[in-house]
Amino acid sequence: MVRMGTPPGLKGLQAYVTEHQQELYRLAYSYTRSREDALDAVQEAVLKAIDKISTLRDPERLRVWLTRILVNECLTRLRRRRPAVPLEDWQEPAAPERDQDELWDLRRALAELDPKLRTVVVLRFFEDMKLEEISQVMGLPLSTVKSRLYRALAALRLDLSGREELT
């Protein structure tokens, strides 16, 4: 017998995407630094999620599951377009000059991090995810997430403290 209608998880996915579309876009933009690429990544991730919604066993894990799909889509797009987006193309609201310089230094340092390390930092501090959620999103043991976060923060600290010495 052929089932007609929507799978049980599809309505939940639709509601989640509708409610959290800005957060999904913000996450994609934090990777791609391009409005068009971020919108495309979100759209592609949602299409993949719709296609694979039947594989989601626990509806409580929808956020983690969709975030993982989106992060993977963004990383795939970044691998395809090799030259990184130049810092001059990044848009940021006006801030006092000193704050603006620090913000550029932080963005530059983040951009130079290995993508595996940058992913942990973005998810933890920009998307406010718990380490356990990051572990699920990335499909890694919690200890690996913790060590990557430690290494990323150490690299950022070293990079930014070196910058301060130059000024």
PDB file of C-alpha atoms in Angstrom:
ATOM      1  CA  MET A   1       0.000   0.000   0.000  1.00  0.00           C
ATOM      2  CA  VAL A   2       1.387   3.444  -0.942  1.00  0.00           C
ATOM      3  CA  ARG A   3       1.176   6.065   1.801  1.00  0.00           C
ATOM      4  CA  MET A   4      -0.046   9.446   0.705  1.00  0.00           C
ATOM      5  CA  GLY A   5       0.484  12.702   2.556  1.00  0.00           C
ATOM      6  CA  THR A   6       3.447  14.082   4.466  1.00  0.00           C
ATOM      7  CA  PRO A   7       5.819  12.035   6.587  1.00  0.00           C
ATOM      8  CA  PRO A   8       5.338  12.698  10.302  1.00  0.00           C
ATOM      9  CA  GLY A   9       8.629  14.615  10.626  1.00  0.00           C
ATOM     10  CA  LEU A  10       8.144  16.880   7.630  1.00  0.00           C
ATOM     11  CA  LYS A  11       5.734  19.240   9.382  1.00  0.00           C
ATOM     12  CA  GLY A  12       8.114  19.485  12.327  1.00  0.00           C
ATOM     13  CA  LEU A  13      10.991  20.272   9.977  1.00  0.00           C
ATOM     14  CA  GLN A  14       8.930  22.913   8.195  1.00  0.00           C
ATOM     15  CA  ALA A  15       7.969  24.546  11.495  1.00  0.00           C
ATOM     16  CA  TYR A  16      11.565  24.474  12.733  1.00  0.00           C
ATOM     17  CA  VAL A  17      12.968  25.999   9.540  1.00  0.00           C
ATOM     18  CA  THR A  18      10.297  28.703   9.523  1.00  0.00           C
ATOM     19  CA  GLU A  19      10.940  29.593  13.156  1.00  0.00           C
ATOM     20  CA  HIS A  20      14.747  29.456  12.960  1.00  0.00           C
ATOM     21  CA  GLN A  21      15.464  30.657   9.430  1.00  0.00           C
ATOM     22  CA  GLN A  22      17.497  33.666  10.586  1.00  0.00           C
ATOM     23  CA  GLU A  23      19.676  31.509  12.833  1.00  0.00           C
ATOM     24  CA  LEU A  24      20.272  29.051  10.002  1.00  0.00           C
ATOM     25  CA  TYR A  25      21.216  31.898   7.689  1.00  0.00           C
ATOM     26  CA  ARG A  26      23.516  33.454  10.317  1.00  0.00           C
ATOM     27  CA  LEU A  27      25.321  30.151  10.787  1.00  0.00           C
ATOM     28  CA  ALA A  28      25.730  29.687   7.029  1.00  0.00           C
ATOM     29  CA  TYR A  29      26.920  33.279   6.628  1.00  0.00           C
ATOM     30  CA  SER A  30      29.497  32.811   9.379  1.00  0.00           C
ATOM     31  CA  TYR A  31      31.079  30.174   7.134  1.00  0.00           C
ATOM     32  CA  THR A  32      30.559  31.518   3.648  1.00  0.00           C
ATOM     33  CA  ARG A  33      30.772  35.292   4.241  1.00  0.00           C
ATOM     34  CA  SER A  34      28.548  35.707   1.217  1.00  0.00           C
ATOM     35  CA  ARG A  35      24.829  36.450   1.266  1.00  0.00           C
ATOM     36  CA  GLU A  36      24.159  34.412  -1.862  1.00  0.00           C
ATOM     37  CA  ASP A  37      26.262  31.433  -0.766  1.00  0.00           C
ATOM     38  CA  ALA A  38      24.661  31.454   2.690  1.00  0.00           C
ATOM     39  CA  LEU A  39      21.157  31.498   1.222  1.00  0.00           C
ATOM     40  CA  ASP A  40      22.090  28.722  -1.206  1.00  0.00           C
ATOM     41  CA  ALA A  41      23.640  26.644   1.579  1.00  0.00           C
ATOM     42  CA  VAL A  42      20.540  26.952   3.763  1.00  0.00           C
ATOM     43  CA  GLN A  43      18.281  26.083   0.847  1.00  0.00           C
ATOM     44  CA  GLU A  44      20.385  23.073  -0.116  1.00  0.00           C
ATOM     45  CA  ALA A  45      20.571  21.895   3.513  1.00  0.00           C
ATOM     46  CA  VAL A  46      16.794  22.144   3.884  1.00  0.00           C
ATOM     47  CA  LEU A  47      16.278  20.220   0.634  1.00  0.00           C
ATOM     48  CA  LYS A  48      18.636  17.501   1.862  1.00  0.00           C
ATOM     49  CA  ALA A  49      16.823  17.428   5.203  1.00  0.00           C
ATOM     50  CA  ILE A  50      13.448  17.075   3.475  1.00  0.00           C
ATOM     51  CA  ASP A  51      14.844  14.238   1.380  1.00  0.00           C
ATOM     52  CA  LYS A  52      16.290  12.453   4.426  1.00  0.00           C
ATOM     53  CA  ILE A  53      13.667  13.307   7.084  1.00  0.00           C
ATOM     54  CA  SER A  54      12.673   9.653   7.302  1.00  0.00           C
ATOM     55  CA  THR A  55      16.148   8.855   8.668  1.00  0.00           C
ATOM     56  CA  LEU A  56      15.642  11.124  11.697  1.00  0.00           C
ATOM     57  CA  ARG A  57      14.784   8.676  14.480  1.00  0.00           C
ATOM     58  CA  ASP A  58      14.449  11.166  17.321  1.00  0.00           C
ATOM     59  CA  PRO A  59      12.492  14.378  16.587  1.00  0.00           C
ATOM     60  CA  GLU A  60      14.104  15.923  19.700  1.00  0.00           C
ATOM     61  CA  ARG A  61      17.409  15.916  17.811  1.00  0.00           C
ATOM     62  CA  LEU A  62      16.062  17.909  14.840  1.00  0.00           C
ATOM     63  CA  ARG A  63      18.165  20.999  15.658  1.00  0.00           C
ATOM     64  CA  VAL A  64      21.396  19.033  15.908  1.00  0.00           C
ATOM     65  CA  TRP A  65      20.583  16.969  12.817  1.00  0.00           C
ATOM     66  CA  LEU A  66      19.747  19.983  10.639  1.00  0.00           C
ATOM     67  CA  THR A  67      22.730  21.963  11.948  1.00  0.00           C
ATOM     68  CA  ARG A  68      25.022  19.099  10.992  1.00  0.00           C
ATOM     69  CA  ILE A  69      23.582  19.021   7.479  1.00  0.00           C
ATOM     70  CA  LEU A  70      24.009  22.799   7.164  1.00  0.00           C
ATOM     71  CA  VAL A  71      27.582  22.817   8.477  1.00  0.00           C
ATOM     72  CA  ASN A  72      28.524  20.023   6.084  1.00  0.00           C
ATOM     73  CA  GLU A  73      26.917  21.906   3.197  1.00  0.00           C
ATOM     74  CA  CYS A  74      28.836  25.080   4.081  1.00  0.00           C
ATOM     75  CA  LEU A  75      32.137  23.216   4.353  1.00  0.00           C
ATOM     76  CA  THR A  76      31.491  21.555   0.998  1.00  0.00           C
ATOM     77  CA  ARG A  77      30.871  24.966  -0.580  1.00  0.00           C
ATOM     78  CA  LEU A  78      34.043  26.368   0.964  1.00  0.00           C
ATOM     79  CA  ARG A  79      36.101  23.481  -0.412  1.00  0.00           C
ATOM     80  CA  ARG A  80      34.678  24.124  -3.877  1.00  0.00           C
ATOM     81  CA  ARG A  81      35.551  27.812  -3.894  1.00  0.00           C
ATOM     82  CA  ARG A  82      39.135  27.855  -2.818  1.00  0.00           C
ATOM     83  CA  PRO A  83      40.236  31.458  -2.646  1.00  0.00           C
ATOM     84  CA  ALA A  84      38.803  32.719   0.624  1.00  0.00           C
ATOM     85  CA  VAL A  85      36.593  35.771   0.696  1.00  0.00           C
ATOM     86  CA  PRO A  86      38.908  38.759   1.149  1.00  0.00           C
ATOM     87  CA  LEU A  87      38.535  40.647   4.406  1.00  0.00           C
ATOM     88  CA  GLU A  88      37.604  43.770   2.455  1.00  0.00           C
ATOM     89  CA  ASP A  89      34.340  42.091   1.418  1.00  0.00           C
ATOM     90  CA  TRP A  90      33.170  41.439   4.981  1.00  0.00           C
ATOM     91  CA  GLN A  91      30.380  43.752   6.060  1.00  0.00           C
ATOM     92  CA  GLU A  92      30.252  44.899   9.657  1.00  0.00           C
ATOM     93  CA  PRO A  93      28.354  47.736  11.296  1.00  0.00           C
ATOM     94  CA  ALA A  94      30.366  50.829  12.115  1.00  0.00           C
ATOM     95  CA  ALA A  95      32.106  50.742  15.481  1.00  0.00           C
ATOM     96  CA  PRO A  96      34.659  52.931  17.191  1.00  0.00           C
ATOM     97  CA  GLU A  97      38.016  52.636  15.432  1.00  0.00           C
ATOM     98  CA  ARG A  98      39.759  50.618  18.168  1.00  0.00           C
ATOM     99  CA  ASP A  99      36.827  48.213  18.456  1.00  0.00           C
ATOM    100  CA  GLN A 100      36.705  47.919  14.677  1.00  0.00           C
ATOM    101  CA  ASP A 101      40.416  47.048  14.538  1.00  0.00           C
ATOM    102  CA  GLU A 102      39.967  44.374  17.204  1.00  0.00           C
ATOM    103  CA  LEU A 103      36.974  42.973  15.367  1.00  0.00           C
ATOM    104  CA  TRP A 104      38.956  42.748  12.113  1.00  0.00           C
ATOM    105  CA  ASP A 105      41.828  41.080  13.958  1.00  0.00           C
ATOM    106  CA  LEU A 106      39.453  38.504  15.444  1.00  0.00           C
ATOM    107  CA  ARG A 107      37.763  37.841  12.091  1.00  0.00           C
ATOM    108  CA  ARG A 108      41.111  37.486  10.360  1.00  0.00           C
ATOM    109  CA  ALA A 109      42.360  35.121  13.072  1.00  0.00           C
ATOM    110  CA  LEU A 110      39.179  33.039  12.825  1.00  0.00           C
ATOM    111  CA  ALA A 111      39.459  32.902   9.033  1.00  0.00           C
ATOM    112  CA  GLU A 112      43.011  31.577   9.324  1.00  0.00           C
ATOM    113  CA  LEU A 113      42.039  28.747  11.686  1.00  0.00           C
ATOM    114  CA  ASP A 114      41.792  25.236  10.330  1.00  0.00           C
ATOM    115  CA  PRO A 115      38.110  24.697   9.359  1.00  0.00           C
ATOM    116  CA  LYS A 116      37.754  21.891  11.924  1.00  0.00           C
ATOM    117  CA  LEU A 117      38.838  24.231  14.699  1.00  0.00           C
ATOM    118  CA  ARG A 118      36.847  27.183  13.368  1.00  0.00           C
ATOM    119  CA  THR A 119      33.676  25.068  13.268  1.00  0.00           C
ATOM    120  CA  VAL A 120      33.910  24.340  16.983  1.00  0.00           C
ATOM    121  CA  VAL A 121      34.486  28.023  17.828  1.00  0.00           C
ATOM    122  CA  VAL A 122      31.606  29.219  15.627  1.00  0.00           C
ATOM    123  CA  LEU A 123      29.160  26.680  17.005  1.00  0.00           C
ATOM    124  CA  ARG A 124      30.185  27.295  20.619  1.00  0.00           C
ATOM    125  CA  PHE A 125      30.466  31.070  20.747  1.00  0.00           C
ATOM    126  CA  PHE A 126      28.454  32.362  17.790  1.00  0.00           C
ATOM    127  CA  GLU A 127      25.642  29.807  17.844  1.00  0.00           C
ATOM    128  CA  ASP A 128      25.734  29.297  21.644  1.00  0.00           C
ATOM    129  CA  MET A 129      25.709  25.512  21.393  1.00  0.00           C
ATOM    130  CA  LYS A 130      26.699  23.275  24.263  1.00  0.00           C
ATOM    131  CA  LEU A 131      29.744  21.079  23.781  1.00  0.00           C
ATOM    132  CA  GLU A 132      27.535  17.980  23.779  1.00  0.00           C
ATOM    133  CA  GLU A 133      25.460  19.427  20.919  1.00  0.00           C
ATOM    134  CA  ILE A 134      28.606  20.295  18.973  1.00  0.00           C
ATOM    135  CA  SER A 135      29.767  16.723  19.470  1.00  0.00           C
ATOM    136  CA  GLN A 136      26.521  15.477  17.943  1.00  0.00           C
ATOM    137  CA  VAL A 137      26.567  18.008  15.095  1.00  0.00           C
ATOM    138  CA  MET A 138      30.119  17.142  14.129  1.00  0.00           C
ATOM    139  CA  GLY A 139      29.783  13.427  14.801  1.00  0.00           C
ATOM    140  CA  LEU A 140      32.798  13.472  17.102  1.00  0.00           C
ATOM    141  CA  PRO A 141      33.475  12.301  20.636  1.00  0.00           C
ATOM    142  CA  LEU A 142      33.031  14.999  23.258  1.00  0.00           C
ATOM    143  CA  SER A 143      36.732  14.766  24.163  1.00  0.00           C
ATOM    144  CA  THR A 144      37.689  15.591  20.553  1.00  0.00           C
ATOM    145  CA  VAL A 145      35.386  18.622  20.552  1.00  0.00           C
ATOM    146  CA  LYS A 146      36.931  19.815  23.820  1.00  0.00           C
ATOM    147  CA  SER A 147      40.490  19.387  22.543  1.00  0.00           C
ATOM    148  CA  ARG A 148      39.661  21.186  19.267  1.00  0.00           C
ATOM    149  CA  LEU A 149      38.112  24.057  21.192  1.00  0.00           C
ATOM    150  CA  TYR A 150      41.162  24.249  23.448  1.00  0.00           C
ATOM    151  CA  ARG A 151      43.526  24.219  20.444  1.00  0.00           C
ATOM    152  CA  ALA A 152      41.441  26.818  18.601  1.00  0.00           C
ATOM    153  CA  LEU A 153      41.332  29.174  21.564  1.00  0.00           C
ATOM    154  CA  ALA A 154      45.061  28.743  22.154  1.00  0.00           C
ATOM    155  CA  ALA A 155      45.772  29.531  18.484  1.00  0.00           C
ATOM    156  CA  LEU A 156      43.490  32.571  18.581  1.00  0.00           C
ATOM    157  CA  ARG A 157      45.091  33.789  21.801  1.00  0.00           C
ATOM    158  CA  LEU A 158      48.572  33.387  20.335  1.00  0.00           C
ATOM    159  CA  ASP A 159      47.612  35.088  17.078  1.00  0.00           C
ATOM    160  CA  LEU A 160      45.825  38.002  18.753  1.00  0.00           C
ATOM    161  CA  SER A 161      48.502  38.533  21.407  1.00  0.00           C
ATOM    162  CA  GLY A 162      51.122  38.609  18.626  1.00  0.00           C
ATOM    163  CA  ARG A 163      49.048  41.283  16.875  1.00  0.00           C
ATOM    164  CA  GLU A 164      48.936  43.422  20.029  1.00  0.00           C
ATOM    165  CA  GLU A 165      52.734  43.339  20.255  1.00  0.00           C
ATOM    166  CA  LEU A 166      52.993  44.689  16.708  1.00  0.00           C
ATOM    167  CA  THR A 167      50.844  47.730  17.466  1.00  0.00           C
TER     168      THR A 167
END
